mmCIF file of N, CA and C in Angstrom:
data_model
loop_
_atom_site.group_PDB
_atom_site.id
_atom_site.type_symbol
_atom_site.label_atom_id
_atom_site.label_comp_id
_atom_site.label_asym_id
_atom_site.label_seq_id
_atom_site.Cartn_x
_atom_site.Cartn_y
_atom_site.Cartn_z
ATOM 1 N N UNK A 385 0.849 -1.171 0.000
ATOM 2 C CA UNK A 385 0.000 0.000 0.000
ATOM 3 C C UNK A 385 0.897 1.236 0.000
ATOM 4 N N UNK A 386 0.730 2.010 -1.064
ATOM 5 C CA UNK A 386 1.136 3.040 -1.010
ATOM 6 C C UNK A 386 0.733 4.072 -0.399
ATOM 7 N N UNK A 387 1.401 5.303 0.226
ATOM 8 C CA UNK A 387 0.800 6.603 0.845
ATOM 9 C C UNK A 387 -0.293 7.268 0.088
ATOM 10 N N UNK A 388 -0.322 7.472 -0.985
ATOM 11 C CA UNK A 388 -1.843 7.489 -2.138
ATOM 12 C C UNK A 388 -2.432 7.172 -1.665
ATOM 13 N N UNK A 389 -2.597 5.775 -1.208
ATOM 14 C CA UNK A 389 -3.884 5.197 -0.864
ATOM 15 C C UNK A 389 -4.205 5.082 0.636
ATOM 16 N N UNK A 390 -3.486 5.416 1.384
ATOM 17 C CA UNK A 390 -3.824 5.611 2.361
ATOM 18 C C UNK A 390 -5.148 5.963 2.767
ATOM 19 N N UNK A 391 -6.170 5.517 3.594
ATOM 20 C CA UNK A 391 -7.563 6.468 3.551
ATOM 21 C C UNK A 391 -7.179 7.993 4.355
ATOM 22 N N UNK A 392 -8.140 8.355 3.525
ATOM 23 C CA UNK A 392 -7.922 10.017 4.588
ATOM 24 C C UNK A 392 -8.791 9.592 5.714
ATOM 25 N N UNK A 393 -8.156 10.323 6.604
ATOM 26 C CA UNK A 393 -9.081 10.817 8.119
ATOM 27 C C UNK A 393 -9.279 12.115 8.549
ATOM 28 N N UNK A 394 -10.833 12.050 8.826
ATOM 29 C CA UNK A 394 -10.793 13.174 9.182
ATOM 30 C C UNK A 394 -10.734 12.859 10.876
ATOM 31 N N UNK A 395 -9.840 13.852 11.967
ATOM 32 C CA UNK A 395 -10.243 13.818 12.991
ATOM 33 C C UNK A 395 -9.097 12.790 13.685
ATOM 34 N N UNK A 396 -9.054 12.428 14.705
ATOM 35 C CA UNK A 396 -8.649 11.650 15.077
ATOM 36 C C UNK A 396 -9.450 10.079 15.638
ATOM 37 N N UNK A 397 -8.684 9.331 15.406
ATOM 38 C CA UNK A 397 -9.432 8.065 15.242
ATOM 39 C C UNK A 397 -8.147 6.817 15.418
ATOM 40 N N UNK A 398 -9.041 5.792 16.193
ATOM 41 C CA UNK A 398 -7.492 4.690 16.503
ATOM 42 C C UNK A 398 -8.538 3.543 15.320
ATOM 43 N N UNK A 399 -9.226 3.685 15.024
ATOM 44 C CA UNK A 399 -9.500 2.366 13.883
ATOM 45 C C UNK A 399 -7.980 2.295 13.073
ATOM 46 N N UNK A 400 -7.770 1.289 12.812
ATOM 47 C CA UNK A 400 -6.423 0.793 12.005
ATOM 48 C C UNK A 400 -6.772 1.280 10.326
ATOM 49 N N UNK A 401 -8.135 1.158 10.157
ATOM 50 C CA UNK A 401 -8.420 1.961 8.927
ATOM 51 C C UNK A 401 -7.556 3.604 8.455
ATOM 52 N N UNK A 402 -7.416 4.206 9.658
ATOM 53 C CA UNK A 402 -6.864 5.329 9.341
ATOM 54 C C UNK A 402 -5.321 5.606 9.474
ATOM 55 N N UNK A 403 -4.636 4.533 10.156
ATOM 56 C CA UNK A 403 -3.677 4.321 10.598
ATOM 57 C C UNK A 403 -2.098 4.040 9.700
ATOM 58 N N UNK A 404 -1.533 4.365 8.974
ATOM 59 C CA UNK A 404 -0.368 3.988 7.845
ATOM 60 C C UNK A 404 0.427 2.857 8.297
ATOM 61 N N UNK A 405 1.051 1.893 7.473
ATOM 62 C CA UNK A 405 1.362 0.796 7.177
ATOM 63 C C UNK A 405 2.560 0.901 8.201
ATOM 64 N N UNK A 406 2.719 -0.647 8.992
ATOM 65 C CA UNK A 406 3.538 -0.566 9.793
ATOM 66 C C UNK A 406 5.176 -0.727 9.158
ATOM 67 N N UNK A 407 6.351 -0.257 9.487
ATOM 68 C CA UNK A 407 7.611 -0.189 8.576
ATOM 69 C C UNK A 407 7.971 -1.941 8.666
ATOM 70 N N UNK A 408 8.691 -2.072 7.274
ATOM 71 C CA UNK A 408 9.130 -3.434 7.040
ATOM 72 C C UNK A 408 9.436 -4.007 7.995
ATOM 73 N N UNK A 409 9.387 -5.557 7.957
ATOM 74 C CA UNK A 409 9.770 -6.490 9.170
ATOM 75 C C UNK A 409 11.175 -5.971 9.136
ATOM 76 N N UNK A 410 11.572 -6.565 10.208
ATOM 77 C CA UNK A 410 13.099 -6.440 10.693
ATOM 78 C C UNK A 410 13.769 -4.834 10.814
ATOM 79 N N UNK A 411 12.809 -3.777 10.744
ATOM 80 C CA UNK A 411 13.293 -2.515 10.910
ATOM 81 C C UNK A 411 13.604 -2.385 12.328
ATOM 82 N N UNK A 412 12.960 -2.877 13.324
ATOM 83 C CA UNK A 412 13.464 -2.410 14.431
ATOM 84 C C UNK A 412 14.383 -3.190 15.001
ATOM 85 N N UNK A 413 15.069 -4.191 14.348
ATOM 86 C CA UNK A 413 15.991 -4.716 15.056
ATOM 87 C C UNK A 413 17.270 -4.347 14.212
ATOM 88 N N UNK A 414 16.691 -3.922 12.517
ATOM 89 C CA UNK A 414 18.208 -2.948 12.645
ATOM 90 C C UNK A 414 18.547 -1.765 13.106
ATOM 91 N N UNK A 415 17.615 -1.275 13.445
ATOM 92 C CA UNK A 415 17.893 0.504 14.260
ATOM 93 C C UNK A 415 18.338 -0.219 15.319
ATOM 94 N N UNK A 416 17.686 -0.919 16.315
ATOM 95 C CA UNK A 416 18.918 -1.631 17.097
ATOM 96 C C UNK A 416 20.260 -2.026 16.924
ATOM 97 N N UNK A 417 20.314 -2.584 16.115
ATOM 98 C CA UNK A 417 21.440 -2.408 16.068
ATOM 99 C C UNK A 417 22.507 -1.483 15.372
ATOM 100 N N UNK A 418 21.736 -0.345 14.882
ATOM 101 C CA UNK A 418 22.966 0.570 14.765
ATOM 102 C C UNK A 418 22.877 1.310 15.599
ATOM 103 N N UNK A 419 21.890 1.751 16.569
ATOM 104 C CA UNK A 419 22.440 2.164 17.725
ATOM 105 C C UNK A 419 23.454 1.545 18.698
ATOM 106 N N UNK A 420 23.605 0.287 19.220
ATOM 107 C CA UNK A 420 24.837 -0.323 19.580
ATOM 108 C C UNK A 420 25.599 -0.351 19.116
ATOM 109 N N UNK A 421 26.196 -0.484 17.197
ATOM 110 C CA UNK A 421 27.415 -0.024 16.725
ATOM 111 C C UNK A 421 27.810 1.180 17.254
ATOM 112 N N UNK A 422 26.728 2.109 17.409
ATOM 113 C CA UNK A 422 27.431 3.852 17.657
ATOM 114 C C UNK A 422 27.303 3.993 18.883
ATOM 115 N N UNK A 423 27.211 3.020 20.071
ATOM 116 C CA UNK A 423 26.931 3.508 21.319
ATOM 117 C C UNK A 423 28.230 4.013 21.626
ATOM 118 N N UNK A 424 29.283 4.083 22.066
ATOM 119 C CA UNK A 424 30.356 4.123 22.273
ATOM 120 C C UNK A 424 30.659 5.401 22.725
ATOM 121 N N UNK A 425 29.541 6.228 22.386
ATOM 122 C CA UNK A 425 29.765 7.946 22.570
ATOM 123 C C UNK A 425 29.829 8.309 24.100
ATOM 124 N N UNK A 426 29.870 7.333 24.895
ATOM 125 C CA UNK A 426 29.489 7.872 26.440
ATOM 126 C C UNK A 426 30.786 8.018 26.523
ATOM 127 N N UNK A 427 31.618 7.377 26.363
ATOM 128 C CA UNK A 427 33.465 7.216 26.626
ATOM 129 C C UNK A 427 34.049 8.364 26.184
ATOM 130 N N UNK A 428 33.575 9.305 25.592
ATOM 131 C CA UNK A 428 34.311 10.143 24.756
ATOM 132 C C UNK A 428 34.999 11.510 25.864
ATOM 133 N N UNK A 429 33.716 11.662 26.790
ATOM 134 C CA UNK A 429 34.216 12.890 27.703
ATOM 135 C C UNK A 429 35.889 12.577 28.700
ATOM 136 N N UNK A 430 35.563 10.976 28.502
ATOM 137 C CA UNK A 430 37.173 10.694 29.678
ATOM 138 C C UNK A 430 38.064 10.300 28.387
ATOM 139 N N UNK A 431 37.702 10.400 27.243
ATOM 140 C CA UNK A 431 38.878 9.899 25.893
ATOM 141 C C UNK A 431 39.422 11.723 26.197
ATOM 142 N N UNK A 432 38.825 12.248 25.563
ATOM 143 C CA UNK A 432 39.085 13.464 25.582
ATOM 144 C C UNK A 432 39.730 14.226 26.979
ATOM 145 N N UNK A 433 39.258 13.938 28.173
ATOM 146 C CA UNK A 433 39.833 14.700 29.154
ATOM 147 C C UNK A 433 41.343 13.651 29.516
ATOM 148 N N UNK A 434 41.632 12.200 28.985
ATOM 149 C CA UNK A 434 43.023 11.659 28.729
ATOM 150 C C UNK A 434 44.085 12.279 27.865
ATOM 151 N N UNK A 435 43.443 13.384 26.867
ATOM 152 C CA UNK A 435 44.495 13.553 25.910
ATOM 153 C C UNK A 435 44.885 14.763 26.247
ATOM 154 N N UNK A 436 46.881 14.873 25.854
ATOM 155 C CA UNK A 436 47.492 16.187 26.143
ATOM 156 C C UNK A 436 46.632 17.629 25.695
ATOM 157 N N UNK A 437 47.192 18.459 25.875
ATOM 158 C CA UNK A 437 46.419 19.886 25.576
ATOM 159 C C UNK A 437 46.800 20.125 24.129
ATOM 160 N N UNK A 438 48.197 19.628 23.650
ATOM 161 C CA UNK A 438 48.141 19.291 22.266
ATOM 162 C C UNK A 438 47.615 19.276 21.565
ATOM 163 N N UNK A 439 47.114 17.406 21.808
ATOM 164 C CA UNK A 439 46.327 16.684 20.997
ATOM 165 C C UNK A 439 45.081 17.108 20.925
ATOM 166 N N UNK A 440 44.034 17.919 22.111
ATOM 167 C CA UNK A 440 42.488 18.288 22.112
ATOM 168 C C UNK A 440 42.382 18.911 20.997
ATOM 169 N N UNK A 441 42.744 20.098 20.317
ATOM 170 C CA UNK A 441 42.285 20.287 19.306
ATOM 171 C C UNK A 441 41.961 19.089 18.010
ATOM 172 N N UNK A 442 42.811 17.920 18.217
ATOM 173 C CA UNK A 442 42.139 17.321 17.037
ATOM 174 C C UNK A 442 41.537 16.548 17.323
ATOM 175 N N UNK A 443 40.505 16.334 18.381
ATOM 176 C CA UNK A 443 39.530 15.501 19.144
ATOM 177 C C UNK A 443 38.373 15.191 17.867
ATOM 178 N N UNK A 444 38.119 16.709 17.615
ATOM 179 C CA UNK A 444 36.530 16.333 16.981
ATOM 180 C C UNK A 444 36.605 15.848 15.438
ATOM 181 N N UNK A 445 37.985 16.460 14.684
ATOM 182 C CA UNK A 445 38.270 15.482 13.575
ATOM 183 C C UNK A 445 38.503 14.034 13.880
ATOM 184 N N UNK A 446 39.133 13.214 14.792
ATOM 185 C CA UNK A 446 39.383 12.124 15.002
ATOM 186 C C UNK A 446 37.968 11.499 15.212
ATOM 187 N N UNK A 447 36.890 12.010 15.881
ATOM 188 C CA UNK A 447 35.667 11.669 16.222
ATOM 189 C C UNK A 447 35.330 11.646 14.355
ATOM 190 N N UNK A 448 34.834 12.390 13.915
ATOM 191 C CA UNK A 448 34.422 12.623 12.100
ATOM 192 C C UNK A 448 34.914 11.318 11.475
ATOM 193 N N UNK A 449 36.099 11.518 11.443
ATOM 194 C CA UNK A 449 36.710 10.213 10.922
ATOM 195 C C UNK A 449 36.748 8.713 11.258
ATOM 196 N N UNK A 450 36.568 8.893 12.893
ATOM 197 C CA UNK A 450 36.406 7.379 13.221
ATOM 198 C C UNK A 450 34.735 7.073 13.119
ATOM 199 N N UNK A 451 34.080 7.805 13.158
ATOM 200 C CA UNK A 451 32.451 7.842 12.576
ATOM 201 C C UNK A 451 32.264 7.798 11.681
ATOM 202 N N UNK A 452 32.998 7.975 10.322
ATOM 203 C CA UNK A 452 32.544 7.899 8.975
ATOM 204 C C UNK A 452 32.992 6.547 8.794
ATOM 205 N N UNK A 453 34.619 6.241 9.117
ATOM 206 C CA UNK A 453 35.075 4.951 8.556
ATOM 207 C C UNK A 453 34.121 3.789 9.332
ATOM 208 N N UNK A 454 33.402 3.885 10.416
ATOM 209 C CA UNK A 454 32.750 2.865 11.102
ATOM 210 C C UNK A 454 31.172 2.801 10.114
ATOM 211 N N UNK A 455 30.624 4.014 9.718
ATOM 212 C CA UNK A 455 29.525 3.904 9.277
ATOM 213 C C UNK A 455 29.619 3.264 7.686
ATOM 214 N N UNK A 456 30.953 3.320 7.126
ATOM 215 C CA UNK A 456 31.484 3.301 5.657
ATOM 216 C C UNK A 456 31.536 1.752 5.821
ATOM 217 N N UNK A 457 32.159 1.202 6.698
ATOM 218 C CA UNK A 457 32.160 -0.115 6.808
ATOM 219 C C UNK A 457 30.491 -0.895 7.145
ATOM 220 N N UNK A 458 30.400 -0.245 8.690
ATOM 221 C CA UNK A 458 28.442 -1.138 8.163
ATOM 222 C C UNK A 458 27.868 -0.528 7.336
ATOM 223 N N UNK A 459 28.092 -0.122 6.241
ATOM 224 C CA UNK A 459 27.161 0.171 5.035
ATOM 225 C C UNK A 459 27.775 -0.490 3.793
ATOM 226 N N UNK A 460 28.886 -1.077 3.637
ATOM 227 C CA UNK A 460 29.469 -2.074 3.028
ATOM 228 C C UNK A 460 29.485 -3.441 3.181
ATOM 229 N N UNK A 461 29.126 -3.977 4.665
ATOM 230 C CA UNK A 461 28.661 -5.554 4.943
ATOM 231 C C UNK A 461 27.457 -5.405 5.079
ATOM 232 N N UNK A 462 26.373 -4.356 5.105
ATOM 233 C CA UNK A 462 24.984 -4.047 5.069
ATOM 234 C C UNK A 462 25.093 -4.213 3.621
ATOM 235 N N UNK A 463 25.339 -3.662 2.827
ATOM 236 C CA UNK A 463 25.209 -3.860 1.262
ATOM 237 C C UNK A 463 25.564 -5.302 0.409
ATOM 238 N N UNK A 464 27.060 -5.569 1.208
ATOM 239 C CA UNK A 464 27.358 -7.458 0.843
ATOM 240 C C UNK A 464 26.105 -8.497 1.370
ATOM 241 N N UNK A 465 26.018 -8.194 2.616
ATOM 242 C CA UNK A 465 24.535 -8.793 2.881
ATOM 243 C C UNK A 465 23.690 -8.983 2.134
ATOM 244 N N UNK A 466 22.923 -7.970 1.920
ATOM 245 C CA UNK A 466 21.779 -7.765 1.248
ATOM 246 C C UNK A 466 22.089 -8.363 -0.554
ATOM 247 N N UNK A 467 23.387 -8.435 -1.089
ATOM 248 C CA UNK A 467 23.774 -8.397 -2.437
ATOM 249 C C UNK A 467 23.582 -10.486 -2.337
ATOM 250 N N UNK A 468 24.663 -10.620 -1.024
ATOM 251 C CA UNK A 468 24.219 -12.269 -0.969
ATOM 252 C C UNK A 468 22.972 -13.039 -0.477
ATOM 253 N N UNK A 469 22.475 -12.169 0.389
ATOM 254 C CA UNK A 469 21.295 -12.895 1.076
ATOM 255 C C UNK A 469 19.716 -12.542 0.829
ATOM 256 N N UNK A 470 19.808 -11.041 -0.002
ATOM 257 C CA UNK A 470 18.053 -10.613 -0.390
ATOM 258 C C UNK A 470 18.024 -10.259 -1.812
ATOM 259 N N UNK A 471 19.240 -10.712 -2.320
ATOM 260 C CA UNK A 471 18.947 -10.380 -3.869
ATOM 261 C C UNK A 471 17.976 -11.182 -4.882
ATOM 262 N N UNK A 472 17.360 -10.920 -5.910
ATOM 263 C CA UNK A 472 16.266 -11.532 -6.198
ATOM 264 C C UNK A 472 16.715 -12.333 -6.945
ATOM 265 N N UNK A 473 18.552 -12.714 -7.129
ATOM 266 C CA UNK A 473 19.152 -13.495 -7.523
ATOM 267 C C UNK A 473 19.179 -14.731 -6.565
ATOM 268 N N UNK A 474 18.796 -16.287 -6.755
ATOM 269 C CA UNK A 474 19.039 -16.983 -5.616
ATOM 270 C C UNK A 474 20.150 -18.048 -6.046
ATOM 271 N N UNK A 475 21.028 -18.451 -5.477
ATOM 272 C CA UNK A 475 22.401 -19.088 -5.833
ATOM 273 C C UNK A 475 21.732 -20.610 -5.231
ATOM 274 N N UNK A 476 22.217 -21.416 -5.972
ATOM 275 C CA UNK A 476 21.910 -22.678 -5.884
ATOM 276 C C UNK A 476 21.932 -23.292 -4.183
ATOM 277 N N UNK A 477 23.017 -23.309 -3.702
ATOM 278 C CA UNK A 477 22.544 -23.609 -2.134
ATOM 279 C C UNK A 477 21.353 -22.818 -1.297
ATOM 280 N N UNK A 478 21.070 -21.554 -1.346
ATOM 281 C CA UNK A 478 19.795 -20.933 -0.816
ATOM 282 C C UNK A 478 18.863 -21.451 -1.642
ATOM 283 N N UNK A 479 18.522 -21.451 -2.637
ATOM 284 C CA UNK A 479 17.068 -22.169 -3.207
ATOM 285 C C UNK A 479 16.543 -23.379 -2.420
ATOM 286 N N UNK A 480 17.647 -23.851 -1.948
ATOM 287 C CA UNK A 480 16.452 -25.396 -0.723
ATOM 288 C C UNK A 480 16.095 -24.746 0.502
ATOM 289 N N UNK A 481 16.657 -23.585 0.667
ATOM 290 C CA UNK A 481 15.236 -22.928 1.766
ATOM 291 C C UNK A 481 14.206 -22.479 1.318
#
Protein backbone atom coordinates (compact mmCIF):
# COMPACT_ATOMS: atom_id res chain seq x y z
CA UNK A 1 0.00 0.00 0.00
CA UNK A 2 1.14 3.04 -1.01
CA UNK A 3 0.80 6.60 0.84
CA UNK A 4 -1.84 7.49 -2.14
CA UNK A 5 -3.88 5.20 -0.86
CA UNK A 6 -3.82 5.61 2.36
CA UNK A 7 -7.56 6.47 3.55
CA UNK A 8 -7.92 10.02 4.59
CA UNK A 9 -9.08 10.82 8.12
CA UNK A 10 -10.79 13.17 9.18
CA UNK A 11 -10.24 13.82 12.99
CA UNK A 12 -8.65 11.65 15.08
CA UNK A 13 -9.43 8.06 15.24
CA UNK A 14 -7.49 4.69 16.50
CA UNK A 15 -9.50 2.37 13.88
CA UNK A 16 -6.42 0.79 12.01
CA UNK A 17 -8.42 1.96 8.93
CA UNK A 18 -6.86 5.33 9.34
CA UNK A 19 -3.68 4.32 10.60
CA UNK A 20 -0.37 3.99 7.85
CA UNK A 21 1.36 0.80 7.18
CA UNK A 22 3.54 -0.57 9.79
CA UNK A 23 7.61 -0.19 8.58
CA UNK A 24 9.13 -3.43 7.04
CA UNK A 25 9.77 -6.49 9.17
CA UNK A 26 13.10 -6.44 10.69
CA UNK A 27 13.29 -2.51 10.91
CA UNK A 28 13.46 -2.41 14.43
CA UNK A 29 15.99 -4.72 15.06
CA UNK A 30 18.21 -2.95 12.65
CA UNK A 31 17.89 0.50 14.26
CA UNK A 32 18.92 -1.63 17.10
CA UNK A 33 21.44 -2.41 16.07
CA UNK A 34 22.97 0.57 14.77
CA UNK A 35 22.44 2.16 17.73
CA UNK A 36 24.84 -0.32 19.58
CA UNK A 37 27.42 -0.02 16.73
CA UNK A 38 27.43 3.85 17.66
CA UNK A 39 26.93 3.51 21.32
CA UNK A 40 30.36 4.12 22.27
CA UNK A 41 29.76 7.95 22.57
CA UNK A 42 29.49 7.87 26.44
CA UNK A 43 33.46 7.22 26.63
CA UNK A 44 34.31 10.14 24.76
CA UNK A 45 34.22 12.89 27.70
CA UNK A 46 37.17 10.69 29.68
CA UNK A 47 38.88 9.90 25.89
CA UNK A 48 39.08 13.46 25.58
CA UNK A 49 39.83 14.70 29.15
CA UNK A 50 43.02 11.66 28.73
CA UNK A 51 44.49 13.55 25.91
CA UNK A 52 47.49 16.19 26.14
CA UNK A 53 46.42 19.89 25.58
CA UNK A 54 48.14 19.29 22.27
CA UNK A 55 46.33 16.68 21.00
CA UNK A 56 42.49 18.29 22.11
CA UNK A 57 42.29 20.29 19.31
CA UNK A 58 42.14 17.32 17.04
CA UNK A 59 39.53 15.50 19.14
CA UNK A 60 36.53 16.33 16.98
CA UNK A 61 38.27 15.48 13.57
CA UNK A 62 39.38 12.12 15.00
CA UNK A 63 35.67 11.67 16.22
CA UNK A 64 34.42 12.62 12.10
CA UNK A 65 36.71 10.21 10.92
CA UNK A 66 36.41 7.38 13.22
CA UNK A 67 32.45 7.84 12.58
CA UNK A 68 32.54 7.90 8.98
CA UNK A 69 35.07 4.95 8.56
CA UNK A 70 32.75 2.87 11.10
CA UNK A 71 29.53 3.90 9.28
CA UNK A 72 31.48 3.30 5.66
CA UNK A 73 32.16 -0.12 6.81
CA UNK A 74 28.44 -1.14 8.16
CA UNK A 75 27.16 0.17 5.03
CA UNK A 76 29.47 -2.07 3.03
CA UNK A 77 28.66 -5.55 4.94
CA UNK A 78 24.98 -4.05 5.07
CA UNK A 79 25.21 -3.86 1.26
CA UNK A 80 27.36 -7.46 0.84
CA UNK A 81 24.54 -8.79 2.88
CA UNK A 82 21.78 -7.77 1.25
CA UNK A 83 23.77 -8.40 -2.44
CA UNK A 84 24.22 -12.27 -0.97
CA UNK A 85 21.30 -12.89 1.08
CA UNK A 86 18.05 -10.61 -0.39
CA UNK A 87 18.95 -10.38 -3.87
CA UNK A 88 16.27 -11.53 -6.20
CA UNK A 89 19.15 -13.49 -7.52
CA UNK A 90 19.04 -16.98 -5.62
CA UNK A 91 22.40 -19.09 -5.83
CA UNK A 92 21.91 -22.68 -5.88
CA UNK A 93 22.54 -23.61 -2.13
CA UNK A 94 19.79 -20.93 -0.82
CA UNK A 95 17.07 -22.17 -3.21
CA UNK A 96 16.45 -25.40 -0.72
CA UNK A 97 15.24 -22.93 1.77
Amino acid sequence: MMPSDWPVCTGFSLSTACLPPLPPPGFGIATGISLFAFSGHATFPELYRQMSAEERPLFGRACDVGFSLAGSLYLGFALAGYWFFASPHTTPALSAY
